[in-house]
PDB file of C-alpha atoms in Angstrom:
ATOM      1  CA  ALA A   1       0.000   0.000   0.000  1.00  0.00           C
ATOM      2  CA  ALA A   2       3.052   2.257   0.331  1.00  0.00           C
ATOM      3  CA  ASP A   3       3.124   2.562  -3.470  1.00  0.00           C
ATOM      4  CA  ALA A   4      -0.573   3.531  -3.723  1.00  0.00           C
ATOM      5  CA  ALA A   5      -1.178   6.762  -5.590  1.00  0.00           C
ATOM      6  CA  PRO A   6      -2.797   9.564  -3.607  1.00  0.00           C
ATOM      7  CA  PRO A   7      -6.477  10.079  -4.391  1.00  0.00           C
ATOM      8  CA  ASP A   8      -7.400  12.656  -6.999  1.00  0.00           C
ATOM      9  CA  PRO A   9      -8.205  16.028  -5.456  1.00  0.00           C
ATOM     10  CA  PRO A  10     -11.912  16.765  -5.145  1.00  0.00           C
ATOM     11  CA  GLN A  11     -13.478  18.729  -7.952  1.00  0.00           C
ATOM     12  CA  ALA A  12     -15.555  21.851  -7.465  1.00  0.00           C
ATOM     13  CA  PHE A  13     -19.336  21.653  -7.304  1.00  0.00           C
ATOM     14  CA  ASP A  14     -21.008  22.945 -10.467  1.00  0.00           C
ATOM     15  CA  THR A  15     -23.017  25.223  -8.149  1.00  0.00           C
ATOM     16  CA  ALA A  16     -22.350  26.070  -4.498  1.00  0.00           C
ATOM     17  CA  ASP A  17     -24.305  29.100  -3.311  1.00  0.00           C
ATOM     18  CA  MET A  18     -25.858  30.526  -0.154  1.00  0.00           C
ATOM     19  CA  HIS A  19     -27.798  33.730   0.200  1.00  0.00           C
ATOM     20  CA  VAL A  20     -30.269  35.533   2.414  1.00  0.00           C
ATOM     21  CA  GLU A  21     -33.785  36.229   1.157  1.00  0.00           C
ATOM     22  CA  LYS A  22     -35.727  38.894   3.015  1.00  0.00           C
ATOM     23  CA  ASN A  23     -39.401  39.268   2.208  1.00  0.00           C
ATOM     24  CA  ALA A  24     -40.310  42.860   3.000  1.00  0.00           C
ATOM     25  CA  THR A  25     -44.019  42.163   2.398  1.00  0.00           C
ATOM     26  CA  ASP A  26     -44.228  39.324   4.948  1.00  0.00           C
ATOM     27  CA  ASP A  27     -41.380  40.614   7.188  1.00  0.00           C
ATOM     28  CA  ASP A  28     -39.569  37.282   7.243  1.00  0.00           C
ATOM     29  CA  THR A  29     -36.072  36.116   6.355  1.00  0.00           C
ATOM     30  CA  GLU A  30     -34.689  32.781   5.167  1.00  0.00           C
ATOM     31  CA  ILE A  31     -31.404  31.224   4.110  1.00  0.00           C
ATOM     32  CA  VAL A  32     -31.343  29.595   0.660  1.00  0.00           C
ATOM     33  CA  ILE A  33     -28.670  27.012  -0.188  1.00  0.00           C
ATOM     34  CA  GLU A  34     -28.124  25.574  -3.665  1.00  0.00           C
ATOM     35  CA  ALA A  35     -25.663  22.852  -4.638  1.00  0.00           C
ATOM     36  CA  VAL A  36     -25.124  20.850  -7.839  1.00  0.00           C
ATOM     37  CA  GLY A  37     -22.404  18.230  -7.738  1.00  0.00           C
ATOM     38  CA  GLY A  38     -21.927  17.391 -11.401  1.00  0.00           C
ATOM     39  CA  ASP A  39     -23.678  14.949 -13.703  1.00  0.00           C
ATOM     40  CA  ASP A  40     -23.739  11.990 -11.292  1.00  0.00           C
ATOM     41  CA  GLY A  41     -25.833  11.840  -8.147  1.00  0.00           C
ATOM     42  CA  LEU A  42     -24.371  12.484  -4.731  1.00  0.00           C
ATOM     43  CA  CYS A  43     -24.754   9.773  -2.121  1.00  0.00           C
ATOM     44  CA  GLN A  44     -23.162  11.982   0.526  1.00  0.00           C
ATOM     45  CA  PHE A  45     -23.390  15.736   0.960  1.00  0.00           C
ATOM     46  CA  ARG A  46     -22.690  18.001   3.916  1.00  0.00           C
ATOM     47  CA  ILE A  47     -22.342  21.684   4.702  1.00  0.00           C
ATOM     48  CA  GLN A  48     -20.325  23.156   7.552  1.00  0.00           C
ATOM     49  CA  ALA A  49     -20.713  26.664   8.940  1.00  0.00           C
ATOM     50  CA  PRO A  50     -17.749  28.887   9.737  1.00  0.00           C
ATOM     51  CA  GLY A  51     -16.034  27.240  12.703  1.00  0.00           C
ATOM     52  CA  GLY A  52     -16.993  23.714  11.554  1.00  0.00           C
ATOM     53  CA  ARG A  53     -20.553  23.377  12.919  1.00  0.00           C
ATOM     54  CA  PRO A  54     -22.550  21.035  10.646  1.00  0.00           C
ATOM     55  CA  VAL A  55     -25.687  22.680   9.230  1.00  0.00           C
ATOM     56  CA  PHE A  56     -26.753  20.028   6.692  1.00  0.00           C
ATOM     57  CA  HIS A  57     -25.935  16.368   6.110  1.00  0.00           C
ATOM     58  CA  PHE A  58     -27.364  14.001   3.480  1.00  0.00           C
ATOM     59  CA  ASN A  59     -26.452  10.321   3.268  1.00  0.00           C
ATOM     60  CA  SER A  60     -28.292   8.126   0.769  1.00  0.00           C
ATOM     61  CA  VAL A  61     -29.465   4.900   2.392  1.00  0.00           C
ATOM     62  CA  ASP A  62     -30.074   3.253  -0.999  1.00  0.00           C
ATOM     63  CA  ARG A  63     -27.243   3.782  -3.469  1.00  0.00           C
ATOM     64  CA  SER A  64     -29.223   1.984  -6.195  1.00  0.00           C
ATOM     65  CA  THR A  65     -31.262   5.201  -6.634  1.00  0.00           C
ATOM     66  CA  GLY A  66     -28.135   6.979  -7.896  1.00  0.00           C
ATOM     67  CA  GLY A  67     -28.253   9.615  -5.142  1.00  0.00           C
ATOM     68  CA  GLN A  68     -29.249  13.239  -5.645  1.00  0.00           C
ATOM     69  CA  ARG A  69     -27.658  15.549  -8.216  1.00  0.00           C
ATOM     70  CA  GLU A  70     -29.120  18.872  -7.130  1.00  0.00           C
ATOM     71  CA  PHE A  71     -30.025  20.340  -3.745  1.00  0.00           C
ATOM     72  CA  LEU A  72     -32.182  23.397  -3.058  1.00  0.00           C
ATOM     73  CA  ILE A  73     -32.475  23.890   0.691  1.00  0.00           C
ATOM     74  CA  GLU A  74     -34.509  26.622   2.357  1.00  0.00           C
ATOM     75  CA  SER A  75     -34.440  27.359   6.069  1.00  0.00           C
ATOM     76  CA  PRO A  76     -37.543  28.180   8.094  1.00  0.00           C
ATOM     77  CA  GLU A  77     -38.802  31.773   7.684  1.00  0.00           C
ATOM     78  CA  PRO A  78     -39.310  33.260  11.135  1.00  0.00           C
ATOM     79  CA  SER A  79     -40.410  36.864  11.506  1.00  0.00           C
ATOM     80  CA  GLY A  80     -37.755  39.517  11.205  1.00  0.00           C
ATOM     81  CA  ASP A  81     -34.115  38.472  11.016  1.00  0.00           C
ATOM     82  CA  ALA A  82     -34.110  35.748  13.719  1.00  0.00           C
ATOM     83  CA  ILE A  83     -32.799  33.067  11.324  1.00  0.00           C
ATOM     84  CA  LEU A  84     -29.544  34.988  10.806  1.00  0.00           C
ATOM     85  CA  ALA A  85     -28.380  34.015  14.320  1.00  0.00           C
ATOM     86  CA  ASN A  86     -28.372  30.361  13.216  1.00  0.00           C
ATOM     87  CA  TYR A  87     -26.420  31.043  10.001  1.00  0.00           C
ATOM     88  CA  PRO A  88     -23.539  33.407  10.787  1.00  0.00           C
ATOM     89  CA  GLY A  89     -21.918  35.328   7.990  1.00  0.00           C
ATOM     90  CA  GLY A  90     -18.712  33.834   6.625  1.00  0.00           C
ATOM     91  CA  LEU A  91     -17.352  30.959   4.572  1.00  0.00           C
ATOM     92  CA  TYR A  92     -19.351  27.700   4.444  1.00  0.00           C
ATOM     93  CA  ARG A  93     -17.739  24.432   3.318  1.00  0.00           C
ATOM     94  CA  PHE A  94     -19.612  22.145   0.911  1.00  0.00           C
ATOM     95  CA  ARG A  95     -18.378  18.516   0.684  1.00  0.00           C
ATOM     96  CA  GLY A  96     -19.855  15.634  -1.275  1.00  0.00           C
ATOM     97  CA  ARG A  97     -19.216  12.215  -2.770  1.00  0.00           C
ATOM     98  CA  SER A  98     -20.995  10.742  -5.780  1.00  0.00           C
ATOM     99  CA  CYS A  99     -22.358   7.212  -5.630  1.00  0.00           C
ATOM    100  CA  GLU A 100     -19.449   6.288  -7.938  1.00  0.00           C
ATOM    101  CA  GLY A 101     -16.903   7.673  -5.426  1.00  0.00           C
ATOM    102  CA  GLU A 102     -16.075  11.008  -7.067  1.00  0.00           C
ATOM    103  CA  ARG A 103     -15.367  13.696  -4.440  1.00  0.00           C
ATOM    104  CA  PHE A 104     -16.549  17.328  -4.527  1.00  0.00           C
ATOM    105  CA  ALA A 105     -15.503  20.331  -2.439  1.00  0.00           C
ATOM    106  CA  SER A 106     -16.384  24.019  -2.651  1.00  0.00           C
ATOM    107  CA  THR A 107     -16.996  26.991  -0.410  1.00  0.00           C
ATOM    108  CA  ALA A 108     -19.750  29.584  -0.406  1.00  0.00           C
ATOM    109  CA  SER A 109     -19.687  32.938   1.327  1.00  0.00           C
ATOM    110  CA  LEU A 110     -22.775  34.070   3.217  1.00  0.00           C
ATOM    111  CA  SER A 111     -23.214  37.753   3.980  1.00  0.00           C
ATOM    112  CA  HIS A 112     -25.861  39.386   6.142  1.00  0.00           C
ATOM    113  CA  ASP A 113     -25.290  42.730   4.395  1.00  0.00           C
ATOM    114  CA  LEU A 114     -28.537  43.314   2.534  1.00  0.00           C
ATOM    115  CA  PRO A 115     -29.477  46.222   0.299  1.00  0.00           C
ATOM    116  CA  ALA A 116     -32.342  48.498   1.194  1.00  0.00           C
ATOM    117  CA  ALA A 117     -35.744  47.122   0.286  1.00  0.00           C
ATOM    118  CA  THR A 118     -37.327  48.355  -2.898  1.00  0.00           C
ATOM    119  CA  VAL A 119     -40.840  49.782  -2.891  1.00  0.00           C
ATOM    120  CA  ILE A 120     -43.423  48.768  -5.479  1.00  0.00           C
ATOM    121  CA  THR A 121     -44.830  52.055  -6.777  1.00  0.00           C
ATOM    122  CA  SER A 122     -47.362  50.585  -9.224  1.00  0.00           C
ATOM    123  CA  PRO A 123     -49.828  48.954  -8.986  1.00  0.00           C
ATOM    124  CA  ALA A 124     -50.961  50.279  -5.627  1.00  0.00           C
ATOM    125  CA  ALA A 125     -50.849  47.887  -2.671  1.00  0.00           C
ATOM    126  CA  ASP A 126     -53.957  45.695  -2.277  1.00  0.00           C
ATOM    127  CA  SER A 127     -55.458  46.974  -5.525  1.00  0.00           C
ATOM    128  CA  GLU A 128     -57.230  44.799  -8.063  1.00  0.00           C
ATOM    129  CA  VAL A 129     -55.429  44.807 -11.392  1.00  0.00           C
ATOM    130  CA  ASP A 130     -57.031  44.246 -14.787  1.00  0.00           C
ATOM    131  CA  VAL A 131     -54.395  42.263 -16.690  1.00  0.00           C
ATOM    132  CA  SER A 132     -56.382  41.896 -19.918  1.00  0.00           C
ATOM    133  CA  ASN A 133     -54.028  44.418 -21.562  1.00  0.00           C
ATOM    134  CA  GLY A 134     -50.888  43.176 -19.783  1.00  0.00           C
ATOM    135  CA  LEU A 135     -49.341  43.953 -16.459  1.00  0.00           C
ATOM    136  CA  VAL A 136     -46.816  46.671 -15.682  1.00  0.00           C
ATOM    137  CA  ILE A 137     -45.032  46.615 -12.337  1.00  0.00           C
ATOM    138  CA  GLU A 138     -42.869  49.548 -11.280  1.00  0.00           C
ATOM    139  CA  TRP A 139     -40.573  49.848  -8.261  1.00  0.00           C
ATOM    140  CA  SER A 140     -38.133  52.277  -6.725  1.00  0.00           C
ATOM    141  CA  ALA A 141     -34.484  52.047  -7.694  1.00  0.00           C
ATOM    142  CA  VAL A 142     -31.974  50.624  -5.208  1.00  0.00           C
ATOM    143  CA  PRO A 143     -28.353  51.683  -5.848  1.00  0.00           C
ATOM    144  CA  GLY A 144     -25.842  48.896  -6.428  1.00  0.00           C
ATOM    145  CA  ILE A 145     -28.365  46.181  -7.294  1.00  0.00           C
ATOM    146  CA  ALA A 146     -27.372  43.877 -10.158  1.00  0.00           C
ATOM    147  CA  GLU A 147     -30.535  41.771 -10.203  1.00  0.00           C
ATOM    148  CA  PHE A 148     -34.060  41.749  -8.815  1.00  0.00           C
ATOM    149  CA  ILE A 149     -36.141  38.625  -8.248  1.00  0.00           C
ATOM    150  CA  LEU A 150     -39.819  39.248  -8.873  1.00  0.00           C
ATOM    151  CA  GLU A 151     -42.131  36.625  -7.367  1.00  0.00           C
ATOM    152  CA  LEU A 152     -45.850  36.609  -8.034  1.00  0.00           C
ATOM    153  CA  GLU A 153     -47.836  34.245  -5.820  1.00  0.00           C
ATOM    154  CA  ASN A 154     -51.451  33.196  -5.680  1.00  0.00           C
ATOM    155  CA  GLU A 155     -51.650  31.653  -2.230  1.00  0.00           C
ATOM    156  CA  SER A 156     -55.427  31.223  -2.426  1.00  0.00           C
ATOM    157  CA  ALA A 157     -55.209  28.770  -5.349  1.00  0.00           C
ATOM    158  CA  ASP A 158     -55.112  25.030  -4.633  1.00  0.00           C
ATOM    159  CA  PRO A 159     -52.405  24.112  -5.284  1.00  0.00           C
ATOM    160  CA  GLU A 160     -50.655  27.443  -4.677  1.00  0.00           C
ATOM    161  CA  GLN A 161     -49.413  29.083  -7.893  1.00  0.00           C
ATOM    162  CA  SER A 162     -46.258  31.115  -8.303  1.00  0.00           C
ATOM    163  CA  LEU A 163     -44.112  32.734 -10.966  1.00  0.00           C
ATOM    164  CA  SER A 164     -40.534  33.845 -10.346  1.00  0.00           C
ATOM    165  CA  LEU A 165     -38.497  36.047 -12.679  1.00  0.00           C
ATOM    166  CA  ASN A 166     -34.881  37.152 -12.433  1.00  0.00           C
ATOM    167  CA  LEU A 167     -34.665  40.715 -13.768  1.00  0.00           C
TER     168      LEU A 167
END
């Protein structure tokens, strides 16, 4: 075994991201984590917070399923910013292993620094909107913003309906 070659270094995840989502309308905050480990499924996946505290661990109990290729994890959404105490800002470590033994490693930086909330200026809050001729939504500018996420939700429909656009 002394002549055994060292294992190949882990490769980077295709996607390793963490961010804070603050819903100004509902006054709640959540942490969103996204990870994609390549073309093959992961049978093991874990995330460690700054300082090494584990915040997520997945271990497939049935490798015949091929594992999971993509993870989208959302924390609870308590009122205000309470969730931020459980997810400190800093560098998070993502580690995984495919069902075929390929290793993955990446880091993602989480920041609690959020821009000011935008204000929807049109249509007016709680107004009924006739969309037969289209819908125009206007909002106040926020300096330094590269992208807005617009989410339209119909929570009274069964099942709930939603549309999300990156602008």
